[in-house]
Coordinates of C-alpha atoms in Angstrom, one line a residue:
Chain A
M17 CA -22.4 -19.0 18.2
P18 CA -18.7 -18.7 17.6
K19 CA -17.4 -15.4 16.6
K20 CA -16.6 -14.7 13.0
V21 CA -12.9 -14.4 12.1
V22 CA -11.5 -11.7 9.9
S23 CA -8.2 -12.6 8.2
I24 CA -5.8 -9.6 7.7
I25 CA -3.1 -10.2 5.2
V26 CA 0.3 -8.8 6.3
F27 CA 3.2 -8.1 3.9
P28 CA 6.7 -7.0 4.6
G29 CA 6.1 -3.2 4.7
S30 CA 2.4 -3.3 5.8
N31 CA 2.0 -0.6 8.5
C32 CA -1.8 -0.3 9.1
D33 CA -2.3 -4.0 9.9
R34 CA -2.3 -3.3 13.7
D35 CA -4.7 -0.3 13.4
L36 CA -7.1 -2.4 11.4
D37 CA -6.7 -5.3 13.8
V38 CA -7.6 -3.1 16.8
A39 CA -10.5 -1.4 15.0
V40 CA -12.0 -4.6 13.8
K41 CA -11.7 -6.4 17.1
K42 CA -13.1 -3.5 19.0
H43 CA -16.0 -2.6 16.8
M44 CA -17.1 -5.7 14.9
N45 CA -17.4 -8.3 17.5
V46 CA -15.2 -10.6 15.7
K47 CA -11.8 -12.3 16.1
T48 CA -8.9 -11.6 13.8
K49 CA -6.2 -13.7 12.3
L50 CA -3.1 -12.0 10.9
V51 CA -2.0 -14.0 7.8
W52 CA 1.6 -13.7 6.7
H53 CA 1.9 -13.1 2.9
N54 CA 3.9 -16.3 2.5
D55 CA 1.2 -18.5 3.9
S56 CA -0.5 -20.3 1.1
G57 CA -3.6 -21.2 3.0
I58 CA -6.0 -18.8 4.6
K59 CA -7.7 -20.8 7.3
Y60 CA -10.5 -18.3 8.2
Q61 CA -12.4 -17.4 5.1
E62 CA -15.4 -15.4 6.3
M63 CA -13.8 -11.9 5.5
I64 CA -10.5 -10.8 4.3
F65 CA -9.0 -7.3 4.9
I66 CA -5.8 -6.1 3.2
P67 CA -4.3 -3.2 5.1
G68 CA -2.4 -0.1 4.1
G69 CA 1.4 0.4 4.1
F70 CA 4.2 0.0 1.6
S71 CA 4.2 -3.7 0.8
F72 CA 7.7 -4.7 -0.4
G73 CA 8.7 -1.1 -0.2
D74 CA 6.4 -0.2 -3.1
Y75 CA 9.2 -1.6 -5.4
L76 CA 8.3 -1.8 -9.1
R77 CA 4.8 -0.3 -8.5
S78 CA 2.7 -0.1 -5.4
G79 CA 1.2 -3.5 -4.9
A80 CA 3.0 -5.1 -7.8
L81 CA 5.2 -7.5 -5.9
A82 CA 2.5 -8.3 -3.3
K83 CA 0.1 -9.5 -5.9
K84 CA 2.4 -12.5 -6.5
S85 CA 2.4 -13.6 -2.8
P86 CA 1.1 -17.0 -2.0
A87 CA -1.6 -15.5 0.2
M88 CA -2.8 -13.3 -2.5
K89 CA -3.3 -16.3 -4.9
E90 CA -5.6 -17.7 -2.2
V91 CA -7.4 -14.3 -1.9
I92 CA -8.0 -14.3 -5.6
R93 CA -9.4 -17.8 -5.4
L94 CA -11.7 -16.9 -2.5
S95 CA -12.8 -13.7 -4.2
K96 CA -14.5 -15.8 -6.9
K97 CA -16.5 -17.6 -4.2
G98 CA -18.0 -14.3 -3.0
V99 CA -15.9 -13.9 0.2
P100 CA -16.1 -10.2 1.3
I101 CA -12.7 -8.4 0.8
I102 CA -11.6 -5.0 1.7
G103 CA -8.4 -3.4 0.5
I104 CA -7.5 0.0 2.2
C105 CA -4.8 2.3 0.6
N106 CA -2.0 -0.2 -0.2
G107 CA -4.6 -2.9 -0.1
F108 CA -6.6 -1.1 -2.8
Q109 CA -3.5 -0.8 -4.9
I110 CA -2.8 -4.5 -4.4
L111 CA -6.4 -5.4 -5.4
T112 CA -6.1 -3.4 -8.7
E113 CA -2.7 -5.0 -9.5
C114 CA -4.5 -8.4 -9.0
K115 CA -7.2 -7.3 -11.4
L116 CA -9.8 -8.0 -8.7
L117 CA -10.8 -4.3 -9.1
D118 CA -10.7 -2.2 -12.2
G119 CA -8.1 0.5 -12.9
A120 CA -4.7 1.5 -11.4
L121 CA -3.5 3.8 -8.8
I122 CA -0.7 6.0 -9.9
D123 CA 1.4 9.0 -8.7
N124 CA -0.6 11.8 -7.3
Y125 CA -1.1 14.7 -9.7
K126 CA 1.5 16.8 -7.9
R127 CA 3.7 13.9 -6.8
L128 CA 3.3 14.8 -3.2
F129 CA 2.7 12.3 -0.4
I130 CA -0.7 13.6 0.8
C131 CA -1.5 13.1 4.5
K132 CA -4.7 14.9 5.6
E133 CA -8.3 14.5 6.4
N134 CA -10.6 14.7 3.4
F135 CA -14.3 14.8 2.9
V136 CA -15.7 11.8 1.1
K137 CA -19.1 11.5 -0.5
I138 CA -20.8 8.2 -0.3
E139 CA -22.0 7.5 -3.8
N140 CA -23.5 4.1 -3.2
N141 CA -24.7 2.9 0.2
N142 CA -26.2 -0.2 -1.3
T143 CA -23.3 -2.4 -0.8
P144 CA -22.4 -4.8 1.9
F145 CA -19.6 -2.4 3.0
T146 CA -21.7 0.8 3.0
Q147 CA -25.2 -0.2 4.0
N148 CA -24.9 1.2 7.5
I149 CA -23.5 4.5 6.4
H150 CA -26.3 7.0 6.8
K151 CA -24.3 10.2 6.2
N152 CA -24.0 11.5 2.7
V153 CA -20.5 12.9 3.5
V154 CA -17.9 11.5 5.8
Q155 CA -14.5 12.6 6.8
F156 CA -11.6 10.2 6.4
P157 CA -7.9 10.5 6.5
I158 CA -5.9 9.9 3.4
A159 CA -2.1 9.1 3.4
H160 CA -0.7 8.2 0.1
A161 CA 1.7 9.1 -2.8
Q162 CA 0.1 6.8 -5.4
G163 CA -3.6 7.4 -5.1
R164 CA -4.6 8.9 -8.5
F165 CA -7.3 6.4 -9.8
Y166 CA -6.9 5.9 -13.5
T167 CA -8.8 3.6 -15.9
S168 CA -9.9 3.8 -19.6
E169 CA -12.9 5.9 -20.5
D170 CA -14.9 2.8 -21.3
N171 CA -14.1 1.2 -17.9
L172 CA -15.0 4.5 -16.2
K173 CA -18.4 4.5 -17.9
R174 CA -18.9 0.9 -16.9
L175 CA -18.1 1.7 -13.3
E176 CA -20.5 4.6 -13.3
D177 CA -23.3 2.6 -15.0
N178 CA -23.0 -0.3 -12.6
N179 CA -22.9 1.9 -9.5
Q180 CA -19.5 0.5 -8.7
I181 CA -18.1 3.9 -7.5
V182 CA -18.7 3.9 -3.8
F183 CA -16.6 6.9 -2.5
K184 CA -15.7 10.2 -4.1
Y185 CA -13.5 13.0 -2.7
S186 CA -15.8 15.9 -2.0
S187 CA -16.4 19.2 -0.2
R188 CA -18.0 19.2 3.3
E189 CA -21.3 19.6 1.4
G190 CA -20.7 16.8 -1.0
K191 CA -19.5 18.7 -4.1
T192 CA -17.3 16.5 -6.2
N193 CA -15.6 18.8 -8.6
K194 CA -11.9 19.3 -9.3
S195 CA -11.4 21.8 -6.4
Y196 CA -12.0 18.9 -3.9
N197 CA -9.9 16.4 -5.7
P198 CA -6.7 15.9 -3.7
N199 CA -4.7 13.7 -6.0
G200 CA -6.1 14.0 -9.6
S201 CA -8.2 10.8 -9.4
M202 CA -10.6 10.4 -12.4
N203 CA -14.0 11.8 -11.4
N204 CA -12.7 12.2 -7.8
I205 CA -12.8 8.5 -7.3
A206 CA -11.7 7.4 -3.8
G207 CA -13.2 3.9 -3.6
I208 CA -14.9 1.3 -5.9
V209 CA -16.4 -2.2 -5.6
N210 CA -16.2 -5.0 -8.2
K211 CA -19.2 -5.9 -10.2
N212 CA -20.4 -8.5 -7.8
K213 CA -20.0 -6.1 -4.9
N214 CA -18.0 -8.4 -2.7
I215 CA -14.7 -6.6 -3.1
L216 CA -14.1 -3.0 -1.9
G217 CA -11.0 -0.9 -2.6
M218 CA -10.6 2.5 -1.0
M219 CA -7.7 4.9 -0.6
P220 CA -9.0 6.7 2.6
H221 CA -8.5 5.0 6.0
P222 CA -11.8 4.3 7.8
E223 CA -9.9 2.2 10.4
R224 CA -8.3 5.5 11.7
M225 CA -11.8 6.9 12.3
V226 CA -13.3 4.6 14.8
D227 CA -12.3 6.0 18.3
K228 CA -13.6 9.3 19.4
T229 CA -10.8 9.7 21.9
C230 CA -8.5 10.6 18.9
S231 CA -10.8 11.0 15.8
N232 CA -14.4 11.2 14.7
E233 CA -16.2 7.9 14.3
D234 CA -17.1 8.1 10.6
G235 CA -15.3 4.9 9.9
L236 CA -17.5 2.9 12.3
P237 CA -20.6 2.3 10.1
L238 CA -18.4 0.8 7.4
F239 CA -17.2 -2.0 9.7
L240 CA -20.6 -2.3 11.3
S241 CA -22.1 -2.9 7.8
L242 CA -20.2 -6.1 7.5
M243 CA -21.9 -7.4 10.6
N244 CA -25.3 -7.5 9.0
Chain B
M265 CA 21.7 -14.1 -23.4
I266 CA 20.5 -10.7 -22.2
Y267 CA 17.3 -9.1 -23.1
R268 CA 16.3 -5.5 -22.2
V269 CA 12.6 -4.8 -21.3
Y270 CA 11.6 -1.2 -21.7
I271 CA 8.5 0.1 -19.9
N272 CA 6.8 3.4 -20.4
F273 CA 3.5 5.1 -19.8
K274 CA 0.8 4.7 -22.4
K275 CA -0.1 7.8 -24.4
G276 CA -2.4 10.2 -22.6
I277 CA -1.4 9.3 -19.0
L278 CA 0.0 12.3 -17.2
D279 CA 3.4 11.7 -15.8
P280 CA 4.0 14.5 -13.2
E281 CA 7.7 13.5 -12.8
A282 CA 8.4 13.9 -16.5
E283 CA 6.5 17.2 -16.5
A284 CA 8.6 18.5 -13.7
I285 CA 11.8 17.4 -15.5
K286 CA 10.7 19.2 -18.6
R287 CA 10.0 22.4 -16.7
T288 CA 13.5 22.3 -15.2
I289 CA 15.0 21.8 -18.7
D290 CA 12.9 24.8 -19.9
N291 CA 14.3 26.8 -16.9
M292 CA 17.8 25.8 -18.0
G293 CA 17.2 27.9 -21.1
Y294 CA 16.6 25.2 -23.7
K295 CA 13.8 26.4 -25.9
T296 CA 13.5 23.5 -28.3
I297 CA 12.3 20.7 -26.0
K298 CA 8.6 19.9 -26.9
K299 CA 7.8 16.9 -24.6
I300 CA 9.5 14.5 -22.3
S301 CA 8.4 11.0 -21.4
K302 CA 10.0 8.9 -18.9
G303 CA 10.4 5.1 -18.6
K304 CA 12.5 2.4 -17.1
F305 CA 14.2 -0.7 -18.3
F306 CA 15.3 -4.1 -17.0
D307 CA 18.2 -6.1 -18.3
I308 CA 17.4 -9.8 -17.9
E309 CA 19.9 -12.5 -18.3
I310 CA 18.1 -15.7 -19.3
S311 CA 19.2 -19.2 -20.4
S312 CA 18.1 -19.7 -24.0
S313 CA 15.1 -22.0 -24.6
K314 CA 12.3 -22.3 -27.1
N315 CA 10.1 -20.4 -24.7
T316 CA 12.5 -17.5 -24.0
L317 CA 10.4 -14.8 -25.8
K318 CA 7.2 -16.2 -24.6
D319 CA 8.4 -16.3 -21.0
L320 CA 9.8 -12.8 -21.2
E321 CA 6.5 -11.4 -22.7
K322 CA 4.5 -13.1 -19.8
I323 CA 6.9 -11.7 -17.2
S324 CA 6.7 -8.2 -18.7
S325 CA 2.9 -8.1 -19.0
D326 CA 2.2 -10.0 -15.8
L327 CA 4.6 -8.3 -13.5
L328 CA 7.1 -5.7 -14.9
S329 CA 4.4 -3.6 -16.5
N330 CA 0.8 -2.8 -15.6
P331 CA -1.0 -3.1 -19.0
I332 CA -3.7 -0.7 -17.9
I333 CA -1.2 2.2 -17.7
E334 CA 2.1 1.0 -19.3
N335 CA 3.5 -0.4 -22.6
F336 CA 6.6 -2.7 -22.8
K337 CA 9.0 -3.5 -25.5
I338 CA 11.6 -6.3 -25.5
I339 CA 14.9 -6.1 -27.2
K340 CA 17.8 -8.5 -27.5
K341 CA 21.1 -6.9 -26.4

């Protein structure tokens, strides 16, 4: 049986595309295809990953210019067909700008670029992206200046009610109060899925946590989940 | 003709940059400043047509602003 192919969308200013490419190829037993943002067709449509970085230099707002790329128009079309899509960091920002995910990601509460490892509580392991994650709390790096998740109170309630909140910043023990909120995100939100649960956006970087020579392997189950 | 599109945060959204600017103004000794909000504007030169305003509104809501967090206002210069 031929290997599945993951399409990774690359924008001018993406800088986690290679990390993602290496992680995915090494651990998911798939091939990858890097797709330049100007390509209007995405040949391999089994899974789409949108990497971190600073697409278009974060001009206007993070992800605002990327959402108008020809490749993203295709991503939006394919999302409606149920294709699994993951946006990490800038990828999450792009997915919210495209309205494929609720909310917006705005300047961190203290306007600092935060680069550190943070504990993240798994709020929902009943999604195609998290079904293989058996820990309650994992440790992922975060690296962003615009990661403060914001949405209206009504939408927040809807996200909670539909179990769309997948990851929350937490303590090592899984406490999710303000003390463990690095960027001021509403309700400590670090990652959400859409209502159909085929699109995941997350600020932390699981692709940087897959190789025990330089990190833990907490990111691995997320990628393995997609192999089921 | 030239139109100016103003963008600012919706009420209730914390803007840490505006807060920091206000704190600095407070430190400069001004005691009367109650609140500062920050925004941005775009001057857009456009050939006049019957769709001018409609086009500008679409550009403003679809790209220049994010309606979840920002308001926009269009003014003819």
